[in-house]
Coordinates of C-alpha atoms in Angstrom, one line a residue:
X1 CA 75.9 145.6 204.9
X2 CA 75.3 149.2 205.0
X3 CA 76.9 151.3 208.5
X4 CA 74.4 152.8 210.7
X5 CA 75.5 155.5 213.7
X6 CA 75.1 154.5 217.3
X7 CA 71.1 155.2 218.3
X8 CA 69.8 158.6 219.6
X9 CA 68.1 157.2 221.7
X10 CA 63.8 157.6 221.8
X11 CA 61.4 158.8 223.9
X12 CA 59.2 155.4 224.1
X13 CA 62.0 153.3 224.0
X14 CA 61.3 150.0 225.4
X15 CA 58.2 150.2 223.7
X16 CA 58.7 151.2 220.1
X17 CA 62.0 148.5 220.3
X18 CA 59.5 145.6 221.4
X19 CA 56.9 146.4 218.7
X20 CA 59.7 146.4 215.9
X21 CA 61.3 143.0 217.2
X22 CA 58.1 141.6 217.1
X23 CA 57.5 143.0 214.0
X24 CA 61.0 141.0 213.0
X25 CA 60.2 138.4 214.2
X26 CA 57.0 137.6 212.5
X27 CA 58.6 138.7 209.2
X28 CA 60.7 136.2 209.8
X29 CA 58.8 133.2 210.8
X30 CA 55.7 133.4 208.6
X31 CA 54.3 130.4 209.4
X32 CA 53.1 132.0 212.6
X33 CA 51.4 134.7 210.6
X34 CA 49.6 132.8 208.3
X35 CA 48.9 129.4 210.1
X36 CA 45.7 130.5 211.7
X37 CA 42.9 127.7 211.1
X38 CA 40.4 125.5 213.1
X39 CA 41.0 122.6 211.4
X40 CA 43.6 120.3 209.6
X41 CA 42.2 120.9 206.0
X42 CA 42.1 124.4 206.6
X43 CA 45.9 124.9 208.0
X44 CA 46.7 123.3 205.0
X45 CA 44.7 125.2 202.9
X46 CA 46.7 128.3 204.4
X47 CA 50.1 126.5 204.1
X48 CA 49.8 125.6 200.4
X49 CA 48.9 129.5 200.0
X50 CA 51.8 130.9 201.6
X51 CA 53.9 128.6 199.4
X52 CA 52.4 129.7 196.5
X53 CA 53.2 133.1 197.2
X54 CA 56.4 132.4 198.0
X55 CA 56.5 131.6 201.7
X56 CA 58.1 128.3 201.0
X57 CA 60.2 128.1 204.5
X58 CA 62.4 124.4 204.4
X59 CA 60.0 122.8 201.9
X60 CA 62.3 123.4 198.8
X61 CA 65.5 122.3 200.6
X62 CA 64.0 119.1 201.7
X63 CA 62.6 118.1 198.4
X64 CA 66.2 119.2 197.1
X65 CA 67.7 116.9 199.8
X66 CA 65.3 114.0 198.6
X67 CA 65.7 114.9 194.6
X68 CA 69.7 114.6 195.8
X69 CA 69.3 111.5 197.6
X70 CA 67.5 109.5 194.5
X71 CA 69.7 110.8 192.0
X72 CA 72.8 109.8 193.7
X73 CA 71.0 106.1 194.9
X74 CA 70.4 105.3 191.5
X75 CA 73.7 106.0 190.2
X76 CA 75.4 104.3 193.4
X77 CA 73.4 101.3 195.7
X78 CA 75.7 102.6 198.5
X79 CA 74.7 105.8 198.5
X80 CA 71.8 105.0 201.1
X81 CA 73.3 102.3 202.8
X82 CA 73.4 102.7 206.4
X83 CA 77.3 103.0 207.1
X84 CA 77.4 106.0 204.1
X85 CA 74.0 107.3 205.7
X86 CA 75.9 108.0 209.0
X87 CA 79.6 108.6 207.3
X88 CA 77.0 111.9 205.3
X89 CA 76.2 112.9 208.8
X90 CA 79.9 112.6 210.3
X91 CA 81.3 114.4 207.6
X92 CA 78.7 117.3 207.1
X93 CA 78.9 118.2 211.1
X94 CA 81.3 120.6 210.2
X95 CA 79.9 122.3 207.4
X96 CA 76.4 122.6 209.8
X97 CA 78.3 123.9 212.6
X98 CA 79.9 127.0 210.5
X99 CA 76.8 127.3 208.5
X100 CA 75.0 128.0 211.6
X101 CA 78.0 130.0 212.8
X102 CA 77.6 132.1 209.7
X103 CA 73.4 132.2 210.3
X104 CA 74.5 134.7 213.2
X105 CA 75.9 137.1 211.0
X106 CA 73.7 136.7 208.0
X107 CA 70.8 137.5 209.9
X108 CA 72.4 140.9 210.6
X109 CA 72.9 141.6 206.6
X110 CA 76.8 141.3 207.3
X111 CA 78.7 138.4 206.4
X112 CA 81.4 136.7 207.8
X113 CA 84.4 135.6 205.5
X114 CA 86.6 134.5 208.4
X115 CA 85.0 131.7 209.6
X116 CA 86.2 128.9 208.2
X117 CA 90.1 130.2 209.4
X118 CA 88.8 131.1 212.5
X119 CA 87.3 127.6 213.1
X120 CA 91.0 126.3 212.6
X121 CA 92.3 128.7 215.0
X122 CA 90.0 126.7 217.6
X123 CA 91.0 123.5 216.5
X124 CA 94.9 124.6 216.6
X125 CA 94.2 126.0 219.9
X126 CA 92.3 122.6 220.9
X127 CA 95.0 120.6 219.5
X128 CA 97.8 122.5 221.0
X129 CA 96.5 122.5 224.4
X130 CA 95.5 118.3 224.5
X131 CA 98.9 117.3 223.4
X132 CA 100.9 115.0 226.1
X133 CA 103.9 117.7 226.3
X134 CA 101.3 120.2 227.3
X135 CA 98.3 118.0 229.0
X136 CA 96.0 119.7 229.7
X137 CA 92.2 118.4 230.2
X138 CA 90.1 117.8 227.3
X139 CA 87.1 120.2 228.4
X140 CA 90.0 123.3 229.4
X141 CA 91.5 123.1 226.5
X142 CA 88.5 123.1 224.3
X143 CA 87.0 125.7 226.1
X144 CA 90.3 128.5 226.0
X145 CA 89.7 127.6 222.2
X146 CA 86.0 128.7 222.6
X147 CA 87.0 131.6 223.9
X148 CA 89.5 132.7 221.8
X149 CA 87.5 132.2 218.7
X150 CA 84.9 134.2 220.5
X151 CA 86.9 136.8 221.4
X152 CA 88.4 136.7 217.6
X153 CA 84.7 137.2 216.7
X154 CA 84.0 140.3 219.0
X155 CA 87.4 142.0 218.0
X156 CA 86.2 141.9 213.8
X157 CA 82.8 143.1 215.3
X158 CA 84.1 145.7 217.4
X159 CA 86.2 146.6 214.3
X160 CA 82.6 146.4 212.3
X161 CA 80.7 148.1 213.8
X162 CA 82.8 151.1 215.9
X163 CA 84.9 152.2 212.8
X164 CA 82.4 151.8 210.4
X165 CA 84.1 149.5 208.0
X166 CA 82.4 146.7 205.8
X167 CA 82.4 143.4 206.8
X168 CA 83.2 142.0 204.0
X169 CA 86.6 143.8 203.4
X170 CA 86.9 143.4 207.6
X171 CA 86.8 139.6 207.6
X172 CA 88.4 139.2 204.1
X173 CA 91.2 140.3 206.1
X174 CA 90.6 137.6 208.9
X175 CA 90.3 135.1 206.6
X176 CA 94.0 135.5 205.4
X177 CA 95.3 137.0 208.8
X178 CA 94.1 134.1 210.6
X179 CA 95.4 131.4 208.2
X180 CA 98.7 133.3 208.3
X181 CA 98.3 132.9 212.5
X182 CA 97.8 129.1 211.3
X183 CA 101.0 128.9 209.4
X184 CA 102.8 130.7 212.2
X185 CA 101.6 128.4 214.8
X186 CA 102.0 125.3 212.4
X187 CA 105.5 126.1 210.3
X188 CA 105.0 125.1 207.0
X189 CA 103.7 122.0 206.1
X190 CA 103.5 121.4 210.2
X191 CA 100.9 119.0 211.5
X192 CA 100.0 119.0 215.3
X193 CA 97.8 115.2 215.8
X194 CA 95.1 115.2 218.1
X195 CA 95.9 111.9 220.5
X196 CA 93.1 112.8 222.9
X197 CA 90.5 109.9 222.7
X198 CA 88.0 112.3 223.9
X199 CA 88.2 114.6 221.6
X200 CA 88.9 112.2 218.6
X201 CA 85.6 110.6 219.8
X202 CA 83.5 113.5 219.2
X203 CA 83.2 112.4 215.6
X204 CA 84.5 108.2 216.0
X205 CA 82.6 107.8 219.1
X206 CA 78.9 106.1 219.1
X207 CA 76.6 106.1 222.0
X208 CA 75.5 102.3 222.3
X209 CA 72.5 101.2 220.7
X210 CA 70.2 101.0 223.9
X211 CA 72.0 104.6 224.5
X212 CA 70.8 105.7 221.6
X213 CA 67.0 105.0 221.6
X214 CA 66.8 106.7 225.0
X215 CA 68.6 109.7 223.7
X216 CA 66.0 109.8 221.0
X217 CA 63.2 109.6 223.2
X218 CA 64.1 112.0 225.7
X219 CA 64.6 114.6 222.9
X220 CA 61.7 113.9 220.8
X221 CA 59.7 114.2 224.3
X222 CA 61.1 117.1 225.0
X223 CA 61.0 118.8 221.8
X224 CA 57.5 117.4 221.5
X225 CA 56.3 119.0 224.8
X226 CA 57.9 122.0 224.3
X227 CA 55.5 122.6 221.1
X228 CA 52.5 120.9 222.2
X229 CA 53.0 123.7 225.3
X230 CA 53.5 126.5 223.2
X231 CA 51.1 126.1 220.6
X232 CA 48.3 124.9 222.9
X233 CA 48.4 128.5 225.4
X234 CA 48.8 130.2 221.7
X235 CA 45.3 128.9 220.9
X236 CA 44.2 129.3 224.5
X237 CA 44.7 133.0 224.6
X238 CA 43.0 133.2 221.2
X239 CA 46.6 134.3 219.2
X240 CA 47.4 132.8 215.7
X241 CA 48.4 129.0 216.0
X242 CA 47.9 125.8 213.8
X243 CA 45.0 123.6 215.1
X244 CA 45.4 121.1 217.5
X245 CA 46.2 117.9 215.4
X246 CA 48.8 120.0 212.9
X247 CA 50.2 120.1 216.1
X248 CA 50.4 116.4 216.5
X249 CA 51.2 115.4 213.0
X250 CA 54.5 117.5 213.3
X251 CA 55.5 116.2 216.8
X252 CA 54.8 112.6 215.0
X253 CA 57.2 113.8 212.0
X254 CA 59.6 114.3 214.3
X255 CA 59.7 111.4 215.9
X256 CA 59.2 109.5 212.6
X257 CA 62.5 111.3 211.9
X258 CA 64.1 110.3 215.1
X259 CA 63.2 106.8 214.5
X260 CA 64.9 106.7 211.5
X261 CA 67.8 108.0 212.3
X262 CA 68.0 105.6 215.0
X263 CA 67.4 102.7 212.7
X264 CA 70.0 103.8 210.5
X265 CA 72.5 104.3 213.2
X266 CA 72.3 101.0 215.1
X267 CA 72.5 99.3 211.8
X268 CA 75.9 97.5 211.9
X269 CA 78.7 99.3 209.7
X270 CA 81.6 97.8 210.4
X271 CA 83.5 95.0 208.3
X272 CA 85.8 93.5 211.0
X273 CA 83.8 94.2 214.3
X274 CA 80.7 95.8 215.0
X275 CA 79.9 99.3 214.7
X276 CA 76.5 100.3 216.0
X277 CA 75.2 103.5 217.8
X278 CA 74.6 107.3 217.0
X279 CA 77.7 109.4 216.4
X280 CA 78.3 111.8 219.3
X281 CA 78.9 114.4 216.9
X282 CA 74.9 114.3 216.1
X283 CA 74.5 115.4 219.4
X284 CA 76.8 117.8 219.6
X285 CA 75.1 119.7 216.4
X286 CA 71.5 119.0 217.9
X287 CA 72.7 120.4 220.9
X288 CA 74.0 123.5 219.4
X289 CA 70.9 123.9 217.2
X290 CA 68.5 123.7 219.8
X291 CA 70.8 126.4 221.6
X292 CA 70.8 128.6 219.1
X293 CA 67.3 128.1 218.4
X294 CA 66.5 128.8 222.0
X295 CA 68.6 132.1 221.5
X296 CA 67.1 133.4 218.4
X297 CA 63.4 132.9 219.3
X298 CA 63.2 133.1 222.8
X299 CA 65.1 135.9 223.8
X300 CA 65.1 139.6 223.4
X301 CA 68.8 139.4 222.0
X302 CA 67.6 137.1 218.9
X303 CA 64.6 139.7 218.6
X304 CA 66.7 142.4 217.6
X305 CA 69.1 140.6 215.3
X306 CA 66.1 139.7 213.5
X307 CA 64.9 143.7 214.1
X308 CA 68.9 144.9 213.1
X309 CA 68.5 142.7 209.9
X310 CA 65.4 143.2 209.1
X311 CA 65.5 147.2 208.9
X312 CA 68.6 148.2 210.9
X313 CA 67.6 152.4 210.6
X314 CA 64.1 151.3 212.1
X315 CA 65.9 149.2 215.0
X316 CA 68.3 152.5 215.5
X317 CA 65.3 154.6 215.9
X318 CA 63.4 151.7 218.3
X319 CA 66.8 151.7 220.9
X320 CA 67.8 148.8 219.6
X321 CA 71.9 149.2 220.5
X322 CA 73.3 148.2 217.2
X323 CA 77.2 148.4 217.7
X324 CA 76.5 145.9 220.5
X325 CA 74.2 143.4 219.1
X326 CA 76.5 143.1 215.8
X327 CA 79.7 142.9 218.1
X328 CA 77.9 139.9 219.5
X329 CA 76.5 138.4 216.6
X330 CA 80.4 138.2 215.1
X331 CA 81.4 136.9 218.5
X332 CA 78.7 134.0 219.0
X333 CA 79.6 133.3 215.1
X334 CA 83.2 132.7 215.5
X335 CA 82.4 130.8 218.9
X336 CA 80.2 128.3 216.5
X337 CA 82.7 128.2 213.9
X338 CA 84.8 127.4 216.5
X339 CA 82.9 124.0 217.6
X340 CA 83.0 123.2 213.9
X341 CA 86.6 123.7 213.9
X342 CA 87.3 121.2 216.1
X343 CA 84.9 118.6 215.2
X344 CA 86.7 118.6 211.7
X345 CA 90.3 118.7 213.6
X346 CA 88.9 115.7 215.3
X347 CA 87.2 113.6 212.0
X348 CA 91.0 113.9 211.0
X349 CA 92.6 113.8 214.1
X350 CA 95.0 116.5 213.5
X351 CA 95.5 120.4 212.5
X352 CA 97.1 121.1 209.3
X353 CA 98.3 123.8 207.1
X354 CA 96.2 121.8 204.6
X355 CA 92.9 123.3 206.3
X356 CA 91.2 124.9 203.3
X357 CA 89.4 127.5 205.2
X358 CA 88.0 129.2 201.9
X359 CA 86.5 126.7 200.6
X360 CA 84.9 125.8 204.1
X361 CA 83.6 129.3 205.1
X362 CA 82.0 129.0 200.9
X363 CA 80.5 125.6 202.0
X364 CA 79.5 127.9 205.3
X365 CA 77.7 130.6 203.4
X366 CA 76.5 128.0 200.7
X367 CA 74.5 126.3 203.3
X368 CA 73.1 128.5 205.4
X369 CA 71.6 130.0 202.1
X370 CA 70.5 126.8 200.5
X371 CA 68.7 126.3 203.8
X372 CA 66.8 129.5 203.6
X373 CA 69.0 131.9 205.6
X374 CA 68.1 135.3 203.3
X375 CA 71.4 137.0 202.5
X376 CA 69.8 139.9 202.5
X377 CA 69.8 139.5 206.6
X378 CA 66.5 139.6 208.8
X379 CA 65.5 135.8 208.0
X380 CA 66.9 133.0 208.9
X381 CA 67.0 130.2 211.8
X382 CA 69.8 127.8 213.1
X383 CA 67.8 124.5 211.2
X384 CA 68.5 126.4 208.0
X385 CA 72.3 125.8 208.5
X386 CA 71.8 122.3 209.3
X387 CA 69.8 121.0 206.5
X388 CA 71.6 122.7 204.0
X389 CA 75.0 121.4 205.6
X390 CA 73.7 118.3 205.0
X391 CA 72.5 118.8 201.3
X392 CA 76.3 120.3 200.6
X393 CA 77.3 116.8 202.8
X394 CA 75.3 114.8 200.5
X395 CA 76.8 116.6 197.3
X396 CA 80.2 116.0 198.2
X397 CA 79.8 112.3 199.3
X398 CA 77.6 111.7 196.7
X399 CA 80.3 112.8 194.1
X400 CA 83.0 110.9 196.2
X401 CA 81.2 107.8 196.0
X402 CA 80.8 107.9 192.0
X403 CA 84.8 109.2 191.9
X404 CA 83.7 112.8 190.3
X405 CA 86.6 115.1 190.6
X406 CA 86.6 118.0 193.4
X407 CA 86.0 120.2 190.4
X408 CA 82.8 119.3 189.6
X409 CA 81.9 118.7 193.0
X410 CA 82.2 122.3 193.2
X411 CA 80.4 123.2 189.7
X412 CA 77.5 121.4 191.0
X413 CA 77.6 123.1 194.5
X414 CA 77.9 126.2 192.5
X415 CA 74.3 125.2 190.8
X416 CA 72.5 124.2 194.0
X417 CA 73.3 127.4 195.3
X418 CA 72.6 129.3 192.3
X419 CA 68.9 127.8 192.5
X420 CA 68.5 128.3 196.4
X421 CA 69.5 132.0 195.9
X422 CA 67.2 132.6 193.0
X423 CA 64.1 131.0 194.9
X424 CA 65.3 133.6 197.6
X425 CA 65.1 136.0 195.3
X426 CA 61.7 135.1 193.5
X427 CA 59.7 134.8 197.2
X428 CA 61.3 138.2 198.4
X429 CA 59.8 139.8 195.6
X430 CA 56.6 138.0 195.4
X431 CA 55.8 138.3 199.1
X432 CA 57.0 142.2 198.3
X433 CA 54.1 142.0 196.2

């Protein structure tokens, strides 16, 4: 979080600025760095030594998810029953879409304390707009509430970064400014319901079941394509890249992991008529992950985040414009937090004064660092947010389903957290090593 002055900038510009976001950006995706190996055994081999040395990337929040997952079945049967299963991923969209909201900003070394108020701004905004007295269109109204949580985002960062001010105290000042724009808007104790079927759907829609296993098929081909394309001309032009059937075995994983959540979703869950299909919302968070993914690794803008956050006086010195690239990072944070406004406006089908957006921006932070976003900034991808959303998800319906009171749902969020920061901590300093 420290305040760096606009760049002087270098002779070599465009070329000093491309060697340090490449230098970012293998710091922080390892597994390129260290996957290089002819064959299966040997990629493995070179995997299981990067863990040991601390390179663990999603392997100990997956394991966590799994430990989770078993603890609660065997003190529930319901736990992994299909129509929980799918009420998990319904309920922890939110939390994923600000986590990765909050990714944005914790990839710069800032963070972002206004989220979860700012994503209630959207949904008020959303709300507001859809109702019959004021009609307009679903997609209008949602996207003036894009914007303005966007444009909330680039005022904090313009704030940020061109007076110099911390973050922290910055958006500890949106967090209660915005609610107190909530209250305004909302009176107290108001309530503004969301009647829009389209946008109550987002989260109580389901494709159909035929609907669904095309979805999945299209996007596991794609995805699979994509890194069957990418890997191959990597070990065609003789870079660092896992062999050719690591290649395979994770595009099979993923559609292993497509399939199941397929299975799980066409598996009737209703009581009085049948409920079958993937939730919309799950498409609505892939789509944003694989956005934001695209962003961050594929673009010279996700470059220098990773550059900003990894060594923000080196990026200075490289060209990199900082003032801009952290105005937009806040901007494209509060845009996401946005989208997760509104899908939790629409899981309840109203805006409320009740919104708790401090506990949801902690949930936010929570899981994009129990995913493996470093809060030190510089590390960090979109599918961190997601699969710790969904071990905070699993947490709190896990500890629903056994009747466990809110407070020790938070103690033992507190824990999990506690442990993914420590492992942070341990592999910074053994890879430091």
């Amino acid at each position: 979080m420290t305040r760096v002055e606009e760049p002087t900038p270098p002779v070599d510009a465009d070329a000093q600025e491309g060697a340090l976001a490449d230098a970012a950006r293998a710091e922080a995706d390892p597994g390129d760095a260290g996957a290089h190996a002819d064959t299966l055994g040997a990629y493995l081999r070179v995997w299981w030594t990067r863990v040991r040395s601390g390179d663990s990337g999603v392997l100990p929040v997956i394991a966590g998810l799994i430990l989770i997952s078993l603890i609660f079945q065997s003190l529930n049967s319901k736990f992994l029953s299909s129509g929980n299963l799918v009420n998990l991923l319904v309920q922890g969209a939110a939390y994923m879409l600000l986590a990765m909201g909050e990714v944005f900003v914790l990839l710069l070394g800032e963070i972002d304390l206004s989220i979860g108020y700012v994503g209630g701004i959207g949904a008020i905004v959303t709300a507001e707009l859809v109702k019959q007295s004021t009609g307009w269109p679903w997609w209008a109204a949602i996207l003036i509430a894009l914007i303005t949580c966007a444009a909330i985002g680039a005022l904090q960062g313009t704030i940020i970064t061109r007076l110099g001010l911390p973050s922290f105290v910055v958006t500890l000042g949106g967090l209660l400014g915005w609610q107190g724009v909530m209250l305004l808007i909302l009176g107290t104790g108001g309530t503004v319901p969301i009647d829009n079927h389209i946008v109550v759907d987002i989260t109580s829609g389901n494709l159909t079941p035929l609907a669904s296993w095309i979805v999945m098929v299209v996007i596991v081909a794609i995805v699979g394509a994509r890194m069957w394309r990418n890997e191959s001309r990597r070990r065609a032009s003789g870079l660092v890249a896992p062999p050719a059937v690591a290649t395979l075995l994770k595009i099979a994983l993923i559609a292993a992991a497509g399939i199941a959540v397929v299975l799980v979703c066409n598996t009737n869950r209703g009581r009085l008529i049948a409920i079958r299909g993937v939730p919309w919302v799950v498409l609505v968070v892939l789509g944003v992950l694989a956005a934001w993914t695209f962003l961050l690794n594929r673009t010279r803008f996700g470059r220098y985040l990773y550059a900003i956050g990894g060594n923000a006086e080196a990026a200075r010195r490289a060209g990199i414009p900082l003032a801009r690239m952290r105005t937009a990072g806040f901007a494209l944070g509060s845009l996401t937090a946005g989208i997760g406004g509104i899908v939790y406006a629409s899981r309840i089908n109203s805006v409320s004064t009740s919104l708790d957006g401090g506990t949801l921006v902690l949930y936010a932070v929570a899981a994009a660092v129990i995913g493996g976003t470093s809060l030190f900034g510089g590390r960090g991808k979109a599918i961190h947010a997601v699969l710790g959303g969904l071990v905070i998800a699993a947490i709190d319906n896990g500890m629903g389903l056994q009747g466990y009171s809110a407070a020790a749902d938070k103690v033992v969020t507190a824990l999990v957290l506690l442990v993914a920061v420590a492992i942070d901590s341990i592999a910074r300093r053994n890879a430091a090593r």
